[in-house]
CSV table of C-alpha atoms in Angstrom, one decimal:
chain,number,residue,atom,x,y,z
A,99,MET,CA,-25.7,-19.3,8.1
A,100,HIS,CA,-23.4,-16.5,9.1
A,101,ILE,CA,-20.0,-16.5,7.6
A,102,VAL,CA,-18.8,-14.7,10.9
A,103,GLU,CA,-20.8,-13.9,14.0
A,104,VAL,CA,-19.2,-11.6,16.6
A,105,GLU,CA,-21.4,-11.4,19.9
A,106,LYS,CA,-20.8,-8.8,22.8
A,107,LEU,CA,-17.1,-9.2,22.4
A,108,CYS,CA,-14.9,-7.8,24.6
A,109,HIS,CA,-10.9,-8.1,25.5
A,110,SER,CA,-8.6,-6.7,27.6
A,111,TYR,CA,-4.6,-7.3,27.9
A,112,ASN,CA,-4.1,-6.0,31.6
A,113,ASN,CA,-6.1,-6.2,34.9
A,114,LYS,CA,-6.7,-2.3,34.9
A,115,ARG,CA,-9.7,-3.2,32.4
A,116,VAL,CA,-8.5,-0.9,29.4
A,117,TRP,CA,-10.3,-2.5,26.8
A,118,ALA,CA,-8.9,-3.1,23.5
A,119,ASN,CA,-12.2,-4.4,22.3
A,120,LYS,CA,-15.4,-3.4,24.0
A,121,ASP,CA,-18.9,-4.6,23.4
A,122,VAL,CA,-18.3,-5.4,19.5
A,123,GLN,CA,-21.1,-7.1,17.7
A,124,PHE,CA,-21.6,-7.7,14.0
A,125,SER,CA,-22.0,-10.4,11.3
A,126,ILE,CA,-20.8,-11.1,8.1
A,127,GLN,CA,-23.1,-13.0,5.5
A,128,SER,CA,-21.6,-12.4,2.0
A,129,LYS,CA,-18.5,-13.0,-0.1
A,130,GLY,CA,-16.4,-9.9,-1.0
A,131,VAL,CA,-14.0,-7.4,0.6
A,132,ILE,CA,-15.0,-6.4,4.1
A,133,GLY,CA,-13.1,-3.3,5.2
A,134,LEU,CA,-12.2,-2.9,8.8
A,135,LEU,CA,-11.4,0.5,9.2
A,136,GLY,CA,-9.7,2.4,11.8
A,137,SER,CA,-6.8,4.5,13.1
A,138,ASN,CA,-3.8,2.7,14.6
A,139,GLY,CA,-4.7,1.5,18.0
A,140,ALA,CA,-8.4,1.1,17.3
A,141,GLY,CA,-8.7,-2.5,18.1
A,142,LYS,CA,-8.6,-3.8,14.4
A,143,SER,CA,-5.7,-6.4,15.2
A,144,THR,CA,-7.1,-7.5,18.3
A,145,LEU,CA,-10.4,-8.1,16.8
A,146,MET,CA,-8.6,-9.9,14.0
A,147,ASN,CA,-6.6,-12.2,16.3
A,148,ILE,CA,-9.6,-13.0,18.3
A,149,ILE,CA,-11.6,-14.0,15.3
A,150,CYS,CA,-8.8,-16.4,13.9
A,151,GLY,CA,-8.3,-17.9,17.4
A,152,VAL,CA,-4.8,-16.4,17.9
A,153,VAL,CA,-6.1,-14.6,21.3
A,154,HIS,CA,-8.8,-15.7,23.6
A,155,GLN,CA,-11.2,-13.0,24.3
A,156,THR,CA,-12.1,-12.0,27.7
A,157,SER,CA,-15.6,-12.4,27.2
A,158,GLY,CA,-18.0,-12.6,24.2
A,159,LYS,CA,-18.6,-15.2,21.4
A,160,VAL,CA,-17.2,-15.5,17.9
A,161,ARG,CA,-18.5,-18.0,15.4
A,162,ILE,CA,-17.1,-19.4,12.0
A,163,TYR,CA,-19.9,-20.8,10.0
A,164,GLY,CA,-21.9,-21.4,13.3
A,165,SER,CA,-18.6,-23.2,14.7
A,166,ASP,CA,-17.3,-21.3,18.2
A,167,ILE,CA,-13.9,-20.2,18.0
A,168,GLU,CA,-13.2,-21.6,21.4
A,169,LYS,CA,-15.3,-24.4,22.2
A,170,ASP,CA,-14.8,-25.7,18.7
A,171,SER,CA,-11.7,-24.3,17.6
A,172,MET,CA,-10.3,-26.9,14.9
A,173,THR,CA,-13.4,-26.9,13.0
A,174,ALA,CA,-13.6,-23.1,13.0
A,175,LYS,CA,-10.1,-22.7,12.1
A,176,ARG,CA,-10.2,-25.1,9.0
A,177,GLN,CA,-12.5,-22.3,7.6
A,178,ILE,CA,-9.9,-19.5,8.0
A,179,GLY,CA,-6.8,-18.3,6.2
A,180,PHE,CA,-4.9,-15.5,8.0
A,181,LEU,CA,-2.1,-13.1,7.3
A,182,PRO,CA,-1.2,-10.8,10.4
A,183,GLN,CA,0.6,-7.6,10.2
A,184,THR,CA,3.9,-9.6,10.2
A,185,ALA,CA,3.8,-12.0,7.8
A,186,PRO,CA,4.5,-15.5,9.4
A,187,LEU,CA,7.6,-16.1,7.0
A,188,TYR,CA,10.5,-18.7,7.7
A,189,LEU,CA,13.1,-16.6,5.8
A,190,ASP,CA,15.7,-19.3,5.4
A,191,LEU,CA,13.1,-21.8,3.4
A,192,THR,CA,12.2,-21.5,-0.3
A,193,VAL,CA,8.7,-20.6,-1.5
A,194,ASN,CA,8.1,-24.5,-2.1
A,195,GLU,CA,9.5,-25.6,1.3
A,196,TYR,CA,7.4,-22.9,3.2
A,197,LEU,CA,4.2,-23.8,1.5
A,198,ASN,CA,4.5,-27.4,1.7
A,199,HIS,CA,5.2,-26.7,5.4
A,200,CYS,CA,2.0,-24.3,5.8
A,201,ALA,CA,-0.1,-26.8,3.9
A,202,LEU,CA,1.0,-29.5,6.6
A,203,LEU,CA,0.0,-27.3,9.4
A,204,ARG,CA,-3.5,-26.5,7.8
A,205,GLY,CA,-4.0,-30.4,8.2
A,206,MET,CA,-4.1,-30.9,4.4
A,207,GLU,CA,-3.8,-34.4,3.2
A,208,LYS,CA,-0.2,-35.2,2.2
A,209,SER,CA,-1.3,-36.6,-1.4
A,210,GLN,CA,-3.1,-33.0,-2.1
A,211,ILE,CA,-0.4,-30.8,-1.1
A,212,PRO,CA,1.7,-30.8,-4.3
A,213,ASP,CA,-1.1,-29.8,-6.5
A,214,ALA,CA,-2.2,-27.2,-3.9
A,215,VAL,CA,1.1,-25.9,-4.0
A,216,GLU,CA,1.2,-25.4,-7.5
A,217,GLU,CA,-2.2,-24.2,-7.6
A,218,VAL,CA,-1.8,-21.3,-5.0
A,219,LYS,CA,1.5,-20.4,-6.3
A,220,ARG,CA,-0.1,-19.6,-10.0
A,221,SER,CA,-3.1,-17.7,-8.1
A,222,VAL,CA,-0.8,-15.1,-6.5
A,223,GLN,CA,1.9,-15.3,-9.4
A,224,ILE,CA,5.1,-16.7,-7.7
A,225,SER,CA,5.5,-19.8,-9.6
A,226,HIS,CA,8.7,-18.4,-10.9
A,227,PHE,CA,10.3,-18.0,-7.2
A,228,SER,CA,9.6,-21.7,-6.5
A,229,LYS,CA,13.1,-22.3,-5.4
A,230,ARG,CA,14.0,-19.0,-4.2
A,231,LEU,CA,14.8,-18.2,-0.6
A,232,ILE,CA,12.0,-16.2,0.9
A,233,LYS,CA,14.8,-13.7,2.3
A,234,ASN,CA,15.8,-13.0,-1.2
A,235,LEU,CA,12.3,-11.8,-2.3
A,236,SER,CA,11.4,-8.2,-2.5
A,237,GLY,CA,8.9,-7.2,0.2
A,238,GLY,CA,5.9,-7.2,-2.3
A,239,TYR,CA,6.7,-10.8,-3.1
A,240,ARG,CA,7.0,-11.9,0.8
A,241,GLN,CA,3.5,-10.3,0.8
A,242,ARG,CA,2.3,-12.4,-2.0
A,243,VAL,CA,4.0,-15.6,-0.1
A,244,GLY,CA,2.2,-14.7,3.1
A,245,ILE,CA,-1.2,-14.3,1.4
A,246,ALA,CA,-0.3,-17.7,-0.4
A,247,GLN,CA,0.0,-19.2,3.0
A,248,ALA,CA,-3.4,-18.0,4.0
A,249,ILE,CA,-5.3,-19.4,1.0
A,250,ILE,CA,-3.4,-22.7,0.3
A,251,HIS,CA,-6.2,-24.6,2.0
A,252,LYS,CA,-9.1,-22.8,0.3
A,253,PRO,CA,-10.5,-21.1,3.4
A,254,LYS,CA,-14.1,-19.6,3.1
A,255,LEU,CA,-12.8,-16.9,5.2
A,256,VAL,CA,-9.6,-14.9,4.7
A,257,VAL,CA,-8.4,-12.2,7.2
A,258,LEU,CA,-5.7,-10.0,6.3
A,259,ASP,CA,-4.4,-7.3,8.4
A,260,GLU,CA,-3.1,-4.4,6.8
A,261,PRO,CA,-1.5,-6.5,3.9
A,262,THR,CA,-0.3,-3.3,2.2
A,263,ILE,CA,1.5,-1.5,4.8
A,264,GLY,CA,5.4,-0.8,4.3
A,265,LEU,CA,5.0,-1.7,0.5
A,266,ASP,CA,5.6,0.4,-2.3
A,267,PRO,CA,3.0,2.2,-4.8
A,268,ASN,CA,3.3,-0.5,-7.3
A,269,GLN,CA,3.3,-3.2,-4.7
A,270,ILE,CA,0.1,-1.8,-3.1
A,271,VAL,CA,-1.4,-1.9,-6.3
A,272,GLU,CA,-0.7,-5.5,-7.2
A,273,VAL,CA,-1.8,-6.6,-3.8
A,274,ARG,CA,-5.0,-4.9,-3.9
A,275,ASN,CA,-5.7,-6.3,-7.2
A,276,LEU,CA,-4.8,-10.0,-6.0
A,277,VAL,CA,-7.2,-9.3,-2.8
A,278,CYS,CA,-10.0,-8.6,-5.1
A,279,GLU,CA,-9.4,-11.9,-7.0
A,280,ILE,CA,-9.1,-13.7,-4.0
A,281,ALA,CA,-12.8,-12.2,-2.9
A,282,LYS,CA,-14.6,-13.5,-6.0
A,283,GLU,CA,-14.7,-17.0,-4.4
A,284,ARG,CA,-14.8,-16.2,-0.7
A,285,THR,CA,-14.9,-13.6,2.1
A,286,VAL,CA,-12.2,-11.3,2.6
A,287,LEU,CA,-11.8,-9.4,6.1
A,288,PHE,CA,-9.4,-6.5,5.3
A,289,SER,CA,-8.0,-4.0,7.7
A,290,THR,CA,-6.6,-0.6,7.0
A,291,HIS,CA,-6.5,2.7,8.4
A,292,ILE,CA,-6.1,4.0,4.8
A,293,LEU,CA,-9.3,5.5,3.5
A,294,HIS,CA,-8.3,5.2,-0.2
A,295,GLU,CA,-8.0,1.6,0.2
A,296,VAL,CA,-11.5,1.1,1.4
A,297,ASP,CA,-13.0,3.2,-1.5
A,298,LEU,CA,-11.1,1.1,-4.0
A,299,MET,CA,-11.7,-2.4,-2.8
A,300,CYS,CA,-14.6,-2.7,-0.2
A,301,SER,CA,-18.3,-3.4,-0.7
A,302,HIS,CA,-19.2,-3.5,3.1
A,303,VAL,CA,-17.3,-1.5,6.0
A,304,LEU,CA,-16.9,-2.0,9.5
A,305,MET,CA,-15.4,1.0,11.5
A,306,MET,CA,-13.6,1.0,15.1
A,307,ASP,CA,-12.3,3.4,17.3
A,308,GLY,CA,-11.3,3.4,20.9
A,309,GLY,CA,-11.8,-0.5,20.7
A,310,ARG,CA,-15.8,-0.2,19.8
A,311,LEU,CA,-17.5,-0.8,16.4
A,312,ILE,CA,-18.8,2.7,15.9
A,313,PHE,CA,-20.2,2.0,12.2
A,314,ASN,CA,-21.5,-1.2,10.1
A,315,GLY,CA,-22.8,-0.7,6.7
A,316,THR,CA,-22.2,-0.7,3.2
A,317,LEU,CA,-19.7,1.4,1.5
A,318,ASN,CA,-22.4,3.8,0.1
A,319,GLU,CA,-24.2,4.1,3.3
A,320,PHE,CA,-20.5,5.0,4.9
A,321,LYS,CA,-20.2,7.8,2.3
A,322,GLU,CA,-23.7,9.2,3.1
A,323,ILE,CA,-23.0,9.8,6.7
A,324,GLU,CA,-21.6,13.2,6.1
A,325,SER,CA,-24.7,14.7,4.2
A,326,SER,CA,-23.6,17.7,1.5
A,327,ASN,CA,-24.9,21.0,1.1
A,328,LYS,CA,-23.4,21.4,-2.4
A,329,VAL,CA,-25.1,20.5,-5.5
A,330,LEU,CA,-22.9,20.0,-8.7
A,331,LEU,CA,-24.7,20.9,-12.1
A,332,THR,CA,-23.6,20.2,-15.5
A,333,VAL,CA,-25.7,22.3,-18.2
A,334,GLY,CA,-25.5,23.0,-21.9
A,335,LYS,CA,-26.3,26.8,-21.4
A,336,MET,CA,-25.2,28.4,-18.3
A,337,PRO,CA,-28.0,30.1,-16.2
A,338,PRO,CA,-27.7,33.7,-15.2
A,339,GLU,CA,-27.3,34.7,-11.4
A,340,GLU,CA,-31.0,35.8,-11.0
A,341,GLU,CA,-32.3,32.6,-12.1
A,342,LEU,CA,-30.2,30.5,-9.8
A,343,LEU,CA,-30.7,32.6,-6.7
A,344,SER,CA,-34.7,32.5,-7.4
A,345,VAL,CA,-34.5,29.0,-6.3
A,346,GLN,CA,-35.4,28.6,-2.6
A,347,GLY,CA,-32.4,27.8,-0.2
A,348,ILE,CA,-29.6,28.6,-2.6
A,349,THR,CA,-26.9,30.7,-0.6
A,350,GLY,CA,-24.5,30.8,-3.5
A,351,PHE,CA,-22.6,29.5,-6.2
A,352,ASN,CA,-19.4,29.2,-8.3
A,353,TYR,CA,-18.5,28.5,-12.1
A,354,ILE,CA,-16.1,25.4,-12.3
A,355,ASN,CA,-16.0,25.8,-16.1
A,356,HIS,CA,-18.2,27.0,-18.9
A,357,GLN,CA,-20.7,23.9,-18.4
A,358,LYS,CA,-20.2,22.8,-14.7
A,359,LEU,CA,-21.1,24.8,-11.5
A,360,ARG,CA,-21.3,24.2,-7.9
A,361,ILE,CA,-24.3,25.5,-5.8
A,362,SER,CA,-24.5,26.0,-2.1
A,363,PHE,CA,-27.9,25.6,-0.4
A,364,GLU,CA,-29.4,25.3,3.0
A,365,ASN,CA,-32.8,24.2,4.3
A,366,ASN,CA,-34.3,22.7,1.2
A,367,PRO,CA,-34.4,18.8,0.9
A,368,ASP,CA,-36.2,19.2,-2.6
A,369,ILE,CA,-33.4,21.3,-4.1
A,370,THR,CA,-32.4,18.9,-6.8
A,371,ASN,CA,-36.1,18.6,-7.9
A,372,GLN,CA,-36.3,22.5,-7.8
A,373,LEU,CA,-33.4,22.9,-10.0
A,374,ILE,CA,-34.4,20.1,-12.3
A,375,ARG,CA,-38.1,22.1,-12.7
A,376,LYS,CA,-36.1,25.6,-13.4
A,377,SER,CA,-33.9,24.0,-15.9
A,378,VAL,CA,-36.7,23.1,-18.0
A,379,GLU,CA,-38.4,26.4,-17.6
A,380,GLN,CA,-35.4,28.3,-18.5
A,381,ASN,CA,-33.9,25.8,-20.8
A,382,TRP,CA,-30.4,25.3,-19.1
A,383,GLU,CA,-30.2,22.0,-20.9
A,384,LEU,CA,-29.3,20.3,-17.8
A,385,GLN,CA,-27.4,17.1,-18.6
A,386,GLU,CA,-26.3,16.1,-14.9
A,387,ILE,CA,-27.2,17.1,-11.5
A,388,HIS,CA,-25.9,15.1,-8.0
A,389,TYR,CA,-24.8,16.1,-4.5
A,390,GLU,CA,-21.0,17.0,-3.9
A,391,GLN,CA,-19.9,14.0,-2.0
A,392,LYS,CA,-18.0,14.5,1.3
A,393,THR,CA,-14.6,13.0,1.4
A,394,LEU,CA,-14.0,9.7,3.4
A,395,ASP,CA,-11.5,11.5,5.4
A,396,ALA,CA,-14.3,13.9,6.6
A,397,ILE,CA,-16.6,11.0,7.4
A,398,PHE,CA,-13.8,9.1,9.1
A,399,SER,CA,-13.3,12.5,11.3
A,400,LYS,CA,-16.8,12.8,11.8
A,401,LEU,CA,-17.5,9.0,12.9
A,402,SER,CA,-14.1,9.0,15.1
A,403,SER,CA,-15.1,12.5,16.6
A,404,LYS,CA,-12.2,14.1,16.0
A,405,PRO,CA,-11.8,17.7,14.2
A,406,SER,CA,-11.3,17.5,10.5
């Protein structure tokens, strides 16, 4: 059974039919961190709000473990933990008071709540702040409390809408590590417009632009979109210019250091095999060869039709 199924999803906030989401369709079938990538205004938050049942879509279907988010919302929502961009914190409550309140809202049995609160506090490392008012916590610890309320009922799907926004570099690293830990046991749908976060955390990428889903695939497939015309070589003996240029398609090269060089080429899909053969013939003592990978920024620009 699919964890999430989104089918022909459309949503407009007004009568002018300016679509926040348009014909979005995908499914999620595995645990881990699924990155929802897109620039600000791409439609990520609308999609997450619809998946979590906060916003009712104009048309289309969303199912969580087979339960329709509109027709069987209570069953579907029991499987979901949600942290929106602005964490739903009650600043005048202590951490304990707030998490007990959230557990009740999640429909947990009263007898189970004390143990669940202690467990989730340990999980997100906020036990030492149990009796502190939330308004007296730093931004990073407030975000941990927000994540705690999203996972206290042990949902199978955790939806986090840009959880690192507004945090300092150390807090960002802490939240990333926490998200990766959560994803060991469940599926995390993690939205961001920061490409570096996708590279560090995500196994699968969904990318939105203008309300539409423009990419759905693995992180490696995402990186391969912008094919490279450069090859990086590491050798024991640096080859002379004439030997390099004798390989079909090579248009230029530059030495990176005494063992590494970058080779530019065109119109030769067999370039790596030819360089390997040439290395053996000329005794370059080849140690490593691979295509130079394009940056995620270049891929993002290409997919969203923006100049790089």
